[in-house]
GROMACS .gro file of C-alpha atoms in nm:
model
  109
    1UNK     CA    1  -3.144   2.346  -5.391
    2UNK     CA    2  -2.769   2.281  -5.361
    3UNK     CA    3  -2.635   1.953  -5.225
    4UNK     CA    4  -2.274   1.908  -5.111
    5UNK     CA    5  -2.138   1.553  -5.136
    6UNK     CA    6  -1.803   1.380  -5.106
    7UNK     CA    7  -1.838   1.247  -5.461
    8UNK     CA    8  -1.713   0.892  -5.416
    9UNK     CA    9  -2.058   0.745  -5.478
   10UNK     CA   10  -2.395   0.849  -5.614
   11UNK     CA   11  -2.648   0.853  -5.331
   12UNK     CA   12  -3.004   0.733  -5.342
   13UNK     CA   13  -3.195   0.987  -5.136
   14UNK     CA   14  -3.475   1.237  -5.168
   15UNK     CA   15  -3.223   1.517  -5.104
   16UNK     CA   16  -3.017   1.403  -5.403
   17UNK     CA   17  -3.322   1.358  -5.623
   18UNK     CA   18  -3.455   1.707  -5.546
   19UNK     CA   19  -3.120   1.890  -5.575
   20UNK     CA   20  -3.068   2.121  -5.873
   21UNK     CA   21  -2.693   2.159  -5.811
   22UNK     CA   22  -2.444   1.901  -5.682
   23UNK     CA   23  -2.104   2.008  -5.545
   24UNK     CA   24  -1.842   1.737  -5.498
   25UNK     CA   25  -1.479   1.696  -5.395
   26UNK     CA   26  -1.317   1.351  -5.413
   27UNK     CA   27  -1.170   1.393  -5.762
   28UNK     CA   28  -0.977   1.716  -5.694
   29UNK     CA   29  -0.937   1.801  -6.064
   30UNK     CA   30  -0.627   1.953  -6.216
   31UNK     CA   31  -0.490   1.994  -6.566
   32UNK     CA   32  -0.131   1.995  -6.689
   33UNK     CA   33  -0.041   2.253  -6.952
   34UNK     CA   34   0.264   2.196  -7.169
   35UNK     CA   35   0.469   2.442  -7.369
   36UNK     CA   36   0.789   2.299  -7.513
   37UNK     CA   37   0.964   2.122  -7.226
   38UNK     CA   38   0.775   2.315  -6.959
   39UNK     CA   39   0.489   2.135  -6.780
   40UNK     CA   40   0.275   2.313  -6.525
   41UNK     CA   41  -0.013   2.157  -6.333
   42UNK     CA   42  -0.306   2.376  -6.230
   43UNK     CA   43  -0.585   2.295  -5.992
   44UNK     CA   44  -0.925   2.364  -6.145
   45UNK     CA   45  -1.293   2.386  -6.079
   46UNK     CA   46  -1.503   2.183  -6.322
   47UNK     CA   47  -1.865   2.262  -6.409
   48UNK     CA   48  -2.096   2.044  -6.612
   49UNK     CA   49  -2.410   1.835  -6.589
   50UNK     CA   50  -2.494   1.510  -6.417
   51UNK     CA   51  -2.827   1.391  -6.545
   52UNK     CA   52  -3.020   1.721  -6.543
   53UNK     CA   53  -2.838   1.867  -6.244
   54UNK     CA   54  -2.555   2.121  -6.247
   55UNK     CA   55  -2.238   1.950  -6.124
   56UNK     CA   56  -1.949   2.145  -5.974
   57UNK     CA   57  -1.627   1.962  -5.889
   58UNK     CA   58  -1.399   2.135  -5.639
   59UNK     CA   59  -1.020   2.138  -5.662
   60UNK     CA   60  -0.803   2.037  -5.370
   61UNK     CA   61  -0.774   2.306  -5.106
   62UNK     CA   62  -0.459   2.140  -4.968
   63UNK     CA   63  -0.148   2.328  -5.082
   64UNK     CA   64   0.057   2.006  -5.109
   65UNK     CA   65  -0.201   1.805  -5.307
   66UNK     CA   66  -0.224   1.915  -5.671
   67UNK     CA   67  -0.505   1.682  -5.771
   68UNK     CA   68  -0.595   1.436  -6.046
   69UNK     CA   69  -0.503   1.543  -6.400
   70UNK     CA   70  -0.823   1.524  -6.603
   71UNK     CA   71  -0.627   1.432  -6.916
   72UNK     CA   72  -0.437   1.141  -6.760
   73UNK     CA   73  -0.546   0.829  -6.583
   74UNK     CA   74  -0.883   0.703  -6.473
   75UNK     CA   75  -1.118   0.944  -6.301
   76UNK     CA   76  -1.235   0.830  -5.959
   77UNK     CA   77  -1.578   0.985  -5.909
   78UNK     CA   78  -1.875   0.805  -6.063
   79UNK     CA   79  -2.020   1.149  -6.138
   80UNK     CA   80  -1.742   1.190  -6.396
   81UNK     CA   81  -1.782   0.853  -6.568
   82UNK     CA   82  -1.949   1.019  -6.866
   83UNK     CA   83  -1.868   1.238  -7.167
   84UNK     CA   84  -1.692   1.544  -7.024
   85UNK     CA   85  -1.644   1.730  -7.353
   86UNK     CA   86  -1.898   2.003  -7.265
   87UNK     CA   87  -1.769   2.048  -6.909
   88UNK     CA   88  -1.617   2.390  -6.835
   89UNK     CA   89  -1.277   2.438  -6.669
   90UNK     CA   90  -1.187   2.719  -6.432
   91UNK     CA   91  -0.812   2.720  -6.357
   92UNK     CA   92  -0.684   2.832  -6.019
   93UNK     CA   93  -0.363   3.036  -6.015
   94UNK     CA   94  -0.319   3.389  -5.876
   95UNK     CA   95  -0.693   3.413  -5.940
   96UNK     CA   96  -0.952   3.194  -6.112
   97UNK     CA   97  -0.951   3.190  -6.494
   98UNK     CA   98  -1.221   3.055  -6.724
   99UNK     CA   99  -1.030   2.816  -6.952
  100UNK     CA  100  -1.302   2.689  -7.184
  101UNK     CA  101  -1.459   2.350  -7.236
  102UNK     CA  102  -1.283   2.017  -7.204
  103UNK     CA  103  -1.331   1.948  -7.576
  104UNK     CA  104  -1.118   2.256  -7.652
  105UNK     CA  105  -0.819   2.128  -7.451
  106UNK     CA  106  -0.540   1.966  -7.651
  107UNK     CA  107  -0.498   1.606  -7.538
  108UNK     CA  108  -0.864   1.555  -7.443
  109UNK     CA  109  -1.001   1.239  -7.605
   0.00000   0.00000   0.00000
């Protein structure tokens, strides 16, 4: 069972409790890559676990909103207030690229 949520709060419902996969927006993840003086921000999908459920975080679909850099600032969604080191990143550019786990990204604490 897949449950789509905004992601700004963790619901208390039987639908949430029985879901195997949770898909959220709200955070609109992105990551900034740096090479020398060049900085480029990429929207990304994030996949990990919340409790024992698969959690998928969607990037912004708005072309003018890049999203929240996962390496900078405080994350908004309570689903992401946990250790993200095992979460997978999928960067969005001309196509979607698997980029590895958060723990493999330089600058991740």
